[in-house]
Amino acid sequence: MTATAYAMVSQVRYRELKTRIALAAFIGCTAWFVVPSIWPPLWFAAVLATQALDWIVFSRFRRRPEWLPDRGYLVLSCATTVLGVAVYAAMSAYMWFFGGEVGQVFAMVQCAGGLLHVSLHMHHARPILFSAVAPHATYFFGLPVFSAISSQNWHELLIAIGCVLYMSHLVVAVRQSSSTTGALQSARDAEQSARRKAEVASAAKSDFLAVVSHEIRTPMNAVISAANLLRRTRLDSQQREHVSMLIDAGDVLMGLLNDVLDFSKIEAGKMELESAEMIVRDRLSTVVRLWEPRALANGVRLKVRVAADVPAAVRTDPLRVQQILFNLMSNAVKFTRDGEVGIAVSWFGGRMIVAVSDTGCGIPADRVSQIFNSFEQADVGTTRRYGGTGLGLSISRKLAELMGGSLTVESIDGEGSTFTLSLPVTAVEAATAAPVRPVEIAGSLAGRSILAADDHEVNRRILQLLLEPHGCRLTLVENGAEALEAASGQRFDAILMDMQMPVMDGLEATRRIRAGEVNGATPVIALTANALDVHRAAWDAAGVHAFLTKPIDPAMLAATLAEACAAERTRFDAAAA
C-alpha cells in the first residue's frame, strides 16, 4: 500500500465531512419523526464526536501526503474508522427494532447506501476499506438474521439472503471501479510522463535549432557577404554569372533555414504575430519587385489588379502577409514556364482577399488535398526538378489560420492554379498610413565613428569591407569586454554588437554600456547569427536600437546605421541646444 492511497482516502473524507454531518442530521430528524424519543439527538451528538475524532486522526495524512503510516498509527486509523462507522450506522438498528415496517425499510436503505459509499470512496486503502465495510455489513446482514432468530419468523432470512446478494454484486462493482481507477491513474501517469518527455524533447529541439541556425548563419554570412563584395568589383560576364549563381544559391539555403525555423515555431505554438499598419499597394509592389526579374527570365508576365474598394492601408501583420505572398509567388513563378502570373486583390465584408493565379502545370486532382501537408509536394520528382522542402505552403496556410484567415487552392492539371488568401483586417485611414520618408544613405555615414564587436575574424573583415567604402571610421573589437572598454573611453555614433562572444557576451556588454556615461544613449544595433524570437526578445530587453541577423544584407545594414546615426545626431543637437 502506498502513501498516496491513504492521502487520497483522507482527502475524500475531509471533502465529504459536511455532507456526512448534513446527512446524519437528516437521518436523525427522520428517525425522530418516525419514532420520537431522546435517542436520535443523542445519536447525532455521538456522530459529531466520532466525526471530530476522525478529522483529527486523518488530518496527519492530509498534512503529509508522502507519509506511509507505521503499524501503530494504522491500527489507530482503522479503529477510528470502525468506531465512526459503527456509531453512524447504529441508527439503522434503532429504526429496525422500533420503527415498524417503515423503519426496517429505512434501516436497510441506510445500510446499503453506507456500504456503497465507503466501498467506492475508500477502496484505495484496503485496511481502511475493511474497517469501514465491517460495521455496515454487520448491521446490514445481522439485523434480519437476529430478528429471524429472536422471533422465529424464518422467512425474514430471505432479507439476509438479499443482503448477501447485494454485497456480492457490490464486491464485483468495487473491483471493477478499482480496476478502472487504476487504469485511469496509470493512463494519467503515462500521459504526464509523455508530456514531460515531450517538453524535454521540445526544449532540446529548440536548443538544437538555435545552435544549427547560429552555426549555419555564421559561415553563410561569409559566403553571401563575400559574393556581394565580389559583385562590386570589375567582373566579366562569365564571372558575374558565377557570382549571381552563388548569391542565388545562398538565398535558397537561407530560405530553407528560415522555413524550418518558422515551421518549428508554429508547431511549438511559439509563433508571435504583430499588429501594424500595412500600405497594401506598397506591399504588393515589394513582392512584385522581388519576383518580376525571375518571372521575366522565364518568359512569364506579372499582372497586379487591385479593386477600387480595397483600402489604401490595413492593420495586420505586414511581415507575415509578405511571407505568405512570397511563398505563393515563389510557387507560381517556379511552376510557370510561359503565360502569366496574376495577383488580384479584392475586399469583402472586412476581409482582404488576395488571389495568386498562374498558367503553369497545375496540380493533379488526387494531390490537391495534400499540398498543404508538411514536407509534401505534388509528386516525388518535384523536389528534384524545382527544389524546395514542401514547407512553404504548409507554413503559409498555418500563418493564415493563426491570423484568423484561410488559404485555399483551386487547380486544373495542365492549366494552372489559383491560391486564395482570405484575411480579416481592419481598414486604416489613409492619413495615418502615410509612408515614412526613408533616410538618405549616400554620404550619411561619412565621418561617422562606429564600434563593431564580433569574435569571428572573417565577420570583422566583412564589416570592414562593407562599411569603409561609406567613409565611416570603424573600430573593431573581438568580444564584449573589449567593446565595453572601448565605449568607456570614446564616444561613438553607433555600435554594432554580436551576441555570442567569449569573455563577455553582447547582451551583458550592451547592458553595461547602457549604464555608462560616455555611450549610454548611443544606438546599439544587434548584428547576430542568433535569429530566433527568444534572442530578439533578449535584445529588446537589453535596449537595442535595431535587430539585424546574419547573413548581412549590405543595404539593410547601411540603412539601419544611417537611420541610427541620424537619430543620434538629432538627439545630440537637441541636448546641446
XYZ file of C-alpha atoms in Angstrom:
577
model
C 0.000 0.000 0.000
C 1.382 3.401 -0.949
C 1.261 6.638 0.991
C -0.741 8.175 -1.853
C -3.640 5.783 -1.185
C -4.019 6.921 2.445
C -3.696 10.549 1.380
C -6.475 10.077 -1.207
C -8.814 8.487 1.369
C -8.051 11.283 3.811
C -8.809 13.939 1.218
C -12.108 12.264 0.304
C -13.194 12.026 3.955
C -12.239 15.644 4.517
C -14.159 16.892 1.459
C -17.284 14.940 2.417
C -17.295 15.806 6.124
C -20.014 18.449 5.755
C -22.089 16.102 3.612
C -21.847 13.313 6.189
C -22.906 15.638 9.006
C -25.796 17.053 6.970
C -26.949 13.541 6.060
C -26.691 12.486 9.730
C -28.912 15.435 10.680
C -31.467 14.332 8.075
C -31.369 10.708 9.285
C -31.760 11.829 12.912
C -34.731 14.063 12.096
C -36.370 11.277 10.087
C -35.855 8.778 12.934
C -37.272 11.217 15.482
C -40.267 11.827 13.206
C -40.939 8.065 12.837
C -40.128 7.144 16.462
C -39.927 10.263 18.700
C -37.508 9.785 21.610
C -34.292 11.111 23.136
C -32.145 8.627 21.194
C -31.954 10.389 17.780
C -30.490 13.626 19.310
C -28.055 11.614 21.424
C -27.081 9.602 18.357
C -26.427 12.795 16.387
C -24.204 14.131 19.191
C -22.255 10.862 19.134
C -21.876 11.170 15.352
C -20.426 14.675 15.746
C -17.936 13.426 18.339
C -16.744 10.491 16.212
C -16.505 12.658 13.094
C -14.333 15.133 15.026
C -12.084 12.276 16.106
C -11.944 11.025 12.506
C -10.962 14.515 11.303
C -8.150 14.735 13.864
C -6.694 11.271 13.158
C -6.810 11.521 9.357
C -5.536 15.129 9.225
C -1.997 13.775 9.530
C -2.354 12.090 6.116
C -3.514 15.392 4.595
C -0.607 17.346 6.038
C 1.937 14.730 4.927
C 0.688 13.088 1.712
C 4.004 11.275 1.258
C 3.874 9.677 4.747
C 3.315 5.909 4.998
C 1.863 5.182 8.488
C 3.556 2.749 10.840
C 1.652 -0.221 12.298
C 0.548 1.667 15.422
C -0.920 4.618 13.565
C -2.552 2.316 11.019
C -4.282 0.443 13.862
C -5.413 3.780 15.315
C -6.786 4.871 11.927
C -8.665 1.599 11.437
C -10.077 1.705 14.993
C -11.236 5.289 14.463
C -12.913 4.250 11.220
C -14.657 1.263 12.850
C -15.896 3.446 15.711
C -17.135 6.234 13.435
C -18.978 3.894 11.048
C -20.437 1.792 13.903
C -21.904 4.893 15.532
C -23.075 6.331 12.195
C -24.834 3.072 11.195
C -26.275 2.476 14.683
C -29.392 4.426 13.737
C -30.313 1.589 11.366
C -30.635 -0.746 14.412
C -32.856 1.787 16.200
C -35.091 2.114 13.153
C -35.162 -1.682 12.562
C -36.385 -2.543 16.068
C -38.587 0.475 16.867
C -39.717 1.901 13.541
C -42.007 -0.857 12.349
C -42.041 -1.869 8.688
C -41.168 1.647 7.544
C -38.237 1.721 9.944
C -36.958 -1.656 8.711
C -37.008 -0.491 5.084
C -35.276 2.727 6.112
C -32.627 0.760 8.021
C -31.844 -1.473 5.038
C -31.624 1.503 2.693
C -29.308 3.307 5.104
C -27.013 0.291 5.417
C -26.999 -0.356 1.664
C -26.180 3.289 0.953
C -23.432 3.295 3.566
C -21.866 0.164 2.087
C -21.951 1.627 -1.405
C -20.464 4.914 -0.244
C -17.494 3.545 1.695
C -16.782 0.880 -0.932
C -16.474 3.383 -3.758
C -14.578 6.039 -1.827
C -12.204 4.006 0.334
C -11.080 1.163 -1.916
C -7.697 2.902 -2.406
C -6.587 1.802 1.096
C -7.786 -1.723 1.904
C -7.222 -1.659 5.707
C -9.417 1.462 5.922
C -11.923 -0.060 3.487
C -12.345 -3.249 5.534
C -12.645 -1.177 8.713
C -15.471 0.868 7.182
C -17.272 -2.039 5.490
C -17.313 -4.330 8.545
C -19.748 -2.263 10.734
C -22.113 -1.567 7.834
C -22.086 -5.233 6.789
C -22.695 -6.339 10.374
C -25.812 -4.210 10.640
C -26.919 -4.979 7.108
C -26.691 -8.768 7.433
C -27.019 -9.134 11.175
C -30.268 -7.249 11.751
C -32.529 -9.525 9.662
C -30.718 -12.663 10.920
C -31.059 -11.590 14.568
C -34.693 -10.675 14.023
C -35.458 -14.013 12.352
C -33.845 -15.992 15.155
C -35.384 -13.988 18.002
C -38.905 -14.022 16.540
C -38.712 -17.486 14.951
C -40.011 -15.774 11.822
C -37.677 -17.599 9.447
C -38.938 -16.034 6.250
C -37.070 -12.892 7.306
C -33.905 -14.786 6.403
C -34.837 -14.033 2.795
C -33.862 -10.438 3.584
C -30.447 -11.670 4.741
C -30.057 -13.644 1.512
C -30.886 -10.489 -0.444
C -28.278 -8.650 1.595
C -25.680 -11.278 0.697
C -26.546 -10.980 -2.983
C -26.289 -7.182 -2.751
C -22.890 -7.362 -1.094
C -21.606 -9.859 -3.682
C -22.643 -7.544 -6.503
C -21.078 -4.672 -4.592
C -17.767 -6.551 -4.369
C -17.786 -7.006 -8.151
C -18.625 -3.326 -8.677
C -15.862 -2.209 -6.306
C -13.314 -4.411 -8.035
C -14.353 -3.025 -11.401
C -14.223 0.531 -10.045
C -10.818 -0.101 -8.511
C -9.545 -1.571 -11.786
C -10.933 1.351 -13.765
C -9.462 3.863 -11.327
C -6.109 2.112 -11.506
C -6.196 2.142 -15.292
C -7.093 5.830 -15.322
C -4.303 6.597 -12.875
C -1.843 4.624 -14.987
C -3.045 6.490 -18.075
C -2.629 9.818 -16.275
C 0.847 8.856 -15.114
C 1.755 7.756 -18.636
C 0.331 10.975 -20.070
C 2.259 13.113 -17.587
C 5.427 11.161 -18.281
C 4.896 11.547 -22.028
C 4.225 15.267 -21.584
C 7.411 15.706 -19.568
C 9.366 13.818 -22.198
C 7.742 15.919 -24.934
C 8.638 19.119 -23.070
C 12.234 17.942 -22.699
C 12.312 16.956 -26.368
C 10.791 20.289 -27.383
C 13.378 22.168 -25.331
C 16.146 20.037 -26.826
C 14.772 20.669 -30.316
C 14.638 24.414 -29.675
C 18.217 24.370 -28.407
C 19.280 22.266 -31.381
C 17.588 24.635 -33.847
C 19.158 27.636 -32.160
C 22.616 26.069 -32.428
C 22.049 24.919 -36.011
C 20.704 28.328 -37.007
C 23.715 30.074 -35.499
C 26.258 27.645 -36.913
C 24.762 27.807 -40.419
C 24.279 31.568 -40.465
C 27.859 32.251 -39.447
C 29.548 30.606 -42.477
C 26.667 31.673 -44.743
C 27.383 35.244 -43.698
C 30.912 34.858 -45.031
C 29.742 33.174 -48.258
C 26.946 35.600 -49.144
C 28.781 38.717 -47.988
C 31.911 37.716 -49.915
C 29.749 37.121 -53.002
C 28.129 40.563 -52.642
C 31.538 42.175 -52.218
C 32.843 40.289 -55.235
C 29.915 41.522 -57.338
C 31.020 45.116 -56.642
C 34.344 44.518 -58.361
C 35.048 44.534 -62.070
C 33.939 41.199 -63.479
C 33.492 39.856 -66.950
C 30.120 38.412 -67.950
C 31.053 34.833 -67.074
C 32.399 35.789 -63.647
C 29.305 37.892 -62.948
C 27.132 34.919 -63.849
C 29.088 32.727 -61.443
C 28.685 35.275 -58.633
C 24.953 35.540 -59.322
C 24.654 31.766 -59.095
C 26.495 31.842 -55.763
C 24.222 34.551 -54.359
C 21.062 32.814 -55.602
C 22.160 29.520 -54.027
C 22.862 31.319 -50.745
C 19.403 32.896 -50.819
C 17.844 29.468 -51.380
C 19.755 27.997 -48.441
C 18.701 30.839 -46.169
C 15.103 30.439 -47.335
C 15.176 26.750 -46.414
C 16.661 27.518 -42.999
C 14.026 30.165 -42.306
C 11.255 27.784 -43.398
C 12.437 25.114 -40.975
C 12.653 27.621 -38.106
C 9.195 29.040 -38.866
C 7.704 25.558 -39.116
C 9.237 24.646 -35.749
C 7.861 27.795 -34.096
C 4.371 27.193 -35.470
C 4.370 23.545 -34.372
C 5.519 24.564 -30.880
C 2.860 27.290 -30.675
C 5.506 29.985 -30.266
C 4.815 31.980 -33.414
C 4.096 35.549 -32.344
C 2.087 37.903 -34.563
C 2.264 41.673 -34.532
C -0.351 44.256 -35.443
C 0.799 47.168 -37.568
C -0.330 49.347 -40.455
C 0.365 47.986 -43.921
C 0.058 50.029 -47.104
C -1.494 47.467 -49.434
C -0.141 48.682 -52.773
C 3.345 49.288 -51.390
C 3.483 45.732 -50.031
C 2.344 44.344 -53.379
C 4.968 46.442 -55.150
C 7.636 44.967 -52.901
C 6.553 41.419 -53.745
C 6.388 42.168 -57.482
C 9.754 43.901 -57.419
C 11.317 40.807 -55.863
C 9.821 38.316 -58.326
C 9.435 40.213 -61.592
C 13.060 39.705 -62.771
C 12.837 35.953 -62.286
C 9.413 35.801 -63.937
C 10.608 37.776 -66.959
C 13.638 35.498 -67.214
C 11.196 32.574 -67.569
C 9.123 34.452 -70.160
C 6.279 34.959 -67.681
C 4.297 38.208 -67.344
C 3.294 39.533 -63.904
C -0.055 41.321 -63.569
C -1.430 43.027 -60.470
C -5.081 44.067 -60.124
C -6.361 45.857 -57.036
C -10.097 46.520 -56.741
C -11.168 50.125 -56.240
C -12.805 49.407 -52.861
C -9.651 47.918 -51.303
C -8.464 50.271 -48.512
C -5.192 52.109 -49.042
C -3.907 50.688 -45.751
C -4.970 47.959 -43.335
C -3.933 46.787 -39.882
C -2.433 43.294 -39.844
C 0.969 41.599 -39.565
C 2.781 43.013 -42.624
C 5.784 40.689 -42.351
C 3.664 37.525 -42.292
C 1.423 38.761 -45.112
C 4.529 39.375 -47.200
C 5.874 35.937 -46.232
C 2.660 34.240 -47.430
C 2.616 36.216 -50.683
C 6.315 35.497 -51.182
C 5.680 31.741 -50.869
C 2.692 31.887 -53.226
C 4.619 33.916 -55.796
C 7.588 31.580 -55.474
C 5.382 28.616 -56.370
C 3.608 30.463 -59.168
C 6.821 31.613 -60.863
C 8.591 28.299 -60.216
C 5.899 26.183 -61.875
C 5.031 28.519 -64.774
C 7.150 28.298 -67.931
C 5.028 30.543 -70.145
C 1.920 32.685 -69.843
C 1.336 34.887 -66.821
C 1.140 35.081 -63.058
C -1.508 37.365 -61.626
C -2.242 38.899 -58.231
C -5.828 40.054 -57.728
C -6.805 41.871 -54.517
C -10.431 42.431 -53.517
C -12.367 43.474 -50.421
C -15.383 41.681 -48.980
C -17.001 42.063 -45.580
C -13.929 43.298 -43.730
C -11.707 40.667 -45.308
C -8.898 41.245 -47.771
C -8.943 38.583 -50.491
C -5.696 38.024 -52.389
C -5.766 35.541 -55.281
C -2.460 34.443 -56.830
C -3.073 32.624 -60.106
C -0.773 31.133 -62.726
C -0.937 29.343 -66.057
C 1.575 26.698 -65.029
C 1.489 22.946 -64.850
C -1.345 22.772 -62.317
C -1.867 20.107 -59.663
C -3.346 16.635 -60.233
C -6.806 16.279 -58.678
C -5.709 13.454 -56.374
C -2.872 15.598 -54.937
C -4.691 18.902 -54.356
C -5.772 17.941 -50.836
C -2.198 17.053 -49.824
C -0.130 20.012 -50.979
C -0.670 21.882 -47.697
C 0.765 18.957 -45.713
C 4.234 19.467 -44.284
C 7.129 18.162 -46.396
C 4.781 17.090 -49.222
C 4.802 18.245 -52.838
C 2.709 17.372 -55.863
C 4.897 14.390 -56.850
C 8.174 12.792 -55.911
C 10.009 14.450 -58.803
C 9.057 17.996 -57.809
C 11.957 18.472 -55.414
C 14.468 17.237 -57.982
C 13.084 19.470 -60.750
C 12.185 22.602 -58.829
C 13.783 22.330 -55.366
C 12.165 23.222 -52.048
C 11.238 21.293 -48.907
C 7.460 21.227 -49.193
C 7.163 23.574 -46.194
C 6.240 26.843 -47.912
C 2.536 26.151 -48.481
C 2.154 24.399 -45.106
C 3.662 27.395 -43.320
C 1.560 29.814 -45.370
C -1.724 28.072 -44.503
C -0.830 27.840 -40.809
C 0.149 31.522 -40.746
C -3.142 32.430 -42.420
C -5.065 30.412 -39.826
C -3.088 31.984 -36.961
C -4.139 35.372 -38.338
C -7.782 34.279 -38.376
C -7.931 33.706 -42.131
C -7.661 30.880 -44.629
C -5.650 29.748 -47.636
C -7.302 27.577 -50.290
C -6.423 26.352 -53.771
C -8.216 25.554 -56.994
C -6.233 23.868 -59.731
C -6.645 22.129 -63.064
C -3.896 19.738 -64.078
C -2.026 21.161 -67.052
C -3.815 24.546 -66.994
C -2.757 26.314 -63.796
C -3.635 27.016 -60.173
C -5.194 29.768 -58.092
C -4.326 30.173 -54.419
C -6.734 32.393 -52.476
C -5.700 34.083 -49.235
C -8.535 35.480 -47.115
C -7.593 37.586 -44.091
C -9.713 39.566 -41.620
C -8.128 43.023 -41.445
C -9.091 46.478 -40.257
C -9.082 49.372 -42.693
C -6.825 52.279 -41.711
C -7.359 55.899 -42.654
C -5.018 56.935 -45.436
C -3.827 59.904 -43.407
C -2.427 57.656 -40.661
C -0.801 55.375 -43.185
C 1.494 57.934 -44.777
C 4.825 56.324 -45.571
C 7.861 57.431 -43.597
C 10.476 59.254 -45.652
C 13.489 56.955 -45.954
C 16.855 58.048 -44.641
C 19.281 59.064 -47.376
C 22.159 56.565 -47.162
C 24.576 58.104 -49.640
C 27.120 60.132 -47.655
C 25.173 59.797 -44.391
C 27.816 57.506 -42.856
C 30.793 59.594 -43.932
C 32.891 60.568 -40.927
C 30.730 58.551 -38.521
C 32.517 56.672 -35.728
C 31.208 53.117 -35.407
C 32.203 50.427 -32.903
C 31.765 46.817 -34.052
C 32.176 43.786 -31.747
C 32.431 40.287 -33.282
C 34.589 37.353 -32.209
C 34.835 35.922 -35.740
C 37.774 37.302 -37.736
C 36.041 36.770 -41.099
C 32.942 38.635 -39.902
C 35.060 41.597 -38.779
C 36.771 41.667 -42.159
C 33.396 41.596 -43.927
C 32.156 44.536 -41.845
C 35.301 46.418 -42.717
C 34.860 45.796 -46.437
C 31.150 46.679 -46.347
C 31.335 49.865 -44.268
C 34.655 51.550 -45.010
C 33.577 52.461 -48.583
C 30.851 54.613 -46.962
C 33.574 56.742 -45.322
C 32.911 55.803 -41.702
C 35.574 55.267 -39.040
C 35.332 51.677 -37.859
C 36.688 50.360 -34.536
C 36.768 46.563 -34.444
C 36.940 44.507 -31.219
C 36.765 40.767 -30.538
C 34.455 40.469 -27.523
C 32.093 42.298 -25.205
C 34.776 43.168 -22.676
C 36.849 44.944 -25.334
C 33.688 46.682 -26.592
C 32.934 47.910 -23.051
C 36.486 49.179 -22.641
C 36.394 50.996 -25.998
C 32.952 52.505 -25.244
C 34.183 53.744 -21.872
C 36.869 55.995 -23.329
C 35.461 57.214 -26.665
C 32.082 58.371 -27.891
C 30.645 56.536 -30.928
C 27.793 57.403 -33.277
C 26.576 53.773 -33.349
C 27.599 50.363 -32.006
C 27.280 47.004 -33.805
C 27.140 44.136 -31.300
C 27.359 40.376 -31.809
C 25.627 38.094 -29.299
C 27.776 35.029 -28.582
C 31.313 36.130 -27.775
C 33.982 34.912 -25.328
C 34.938 36.768 -22.128
C 31.699 38.820 -22.200
C 28.672 38.285 -24.446
C 26.939 41.024 -26.378
C 23.905 41.284 -24.108
C 25.971 41.886 -20.976
C 28.227 44.333 -22.822
C 25.172 46.255 -24.073
C 23.673 46.481 -20.587
C 26.953 47.807 -19.153
C 27.415 50.293 -21.991
C 23.849 51.490 -21.384
C 24.743 52.061 -17.710
C 27.814 54.133 -18.612
C 28.073 57.858 -19.249
C 30.041 58.113 -22.492
C 27.832 55.932 -24.748
C 24.808 55.373 -22.500
C 22.452 56.755 -25.180
C 24.394 55.632 -28.266
C 22.266 53.422 -30.578
C 23.294 49.771 -30.255
C 22.424 47.535 -33.200
C 22.372 43.777 -32.664
C 24.102 42.007 -35.561
C 23.987 38.307 -34.793
C 23.516 34.817 -36.156
C 21.113 34.089 -33.251
C 17.899 34.775 -35.123
C 15.154 33.146 -33.006
C 12.344 35.100 -31.328
C 13.815 34.394 -27.889
C 17.042 36.064 -28.976
C 15.166 39.077 -30.352
C 13.289 39.376 -27.051
C 16.556 39.251 -25.102
C 17.996 42.051 -27.219
C 14.830 44.131 -26.813
C 15.150 43.736 -23.042
C 18.762 44.947 -23.267
C 17.575 48.093 -25.056
C 18.983 47.805 -28.579
C 18.047 50.245 -31.318
C 17.598 47.576 -34.019
C 17.994 43.848 -34.564
C 19.791 42.541 -37.681
C 20.602 38.928 -38.472
C 23.375 37.267 -40.393
C 23.969 36.744 -43.268
C 24.355 40.500 -43.544
C 22.172 42.377 -46.007
C 24.551 45.197 -47.070
C 21.753 47.604 -47.977
C 19.845 46.897 -44.765
C 22.996 47.313 -42.676
C 23.850 50.640 -44.252
C 20.264 51.922 -43.989
C 19.953 50.886 -40.342
C 23.265 52.520 -39.435
C 22.311 55.691 -41.317
C 18.972 55.887 -39.511
C 20.607 55.228 -36.127
C 23.297 57.846 -36.690
C 20.704 60.374 -37.849
C 18.619 59.739 -34.725
C 21.719 60.071 -32.532
C 22.723 63.337 -34.235
C 19.216 64.747 -33.713
C 19.293 63.807 -30.034
C 22.796 65.248 -29.556
C 21.857 68.543 -31.244
C 18.723 68.824 -29.117
C 20.757 68.224 -25.943
C 23.338 70.823 -26.979
C 20.650 73.421 -27.640
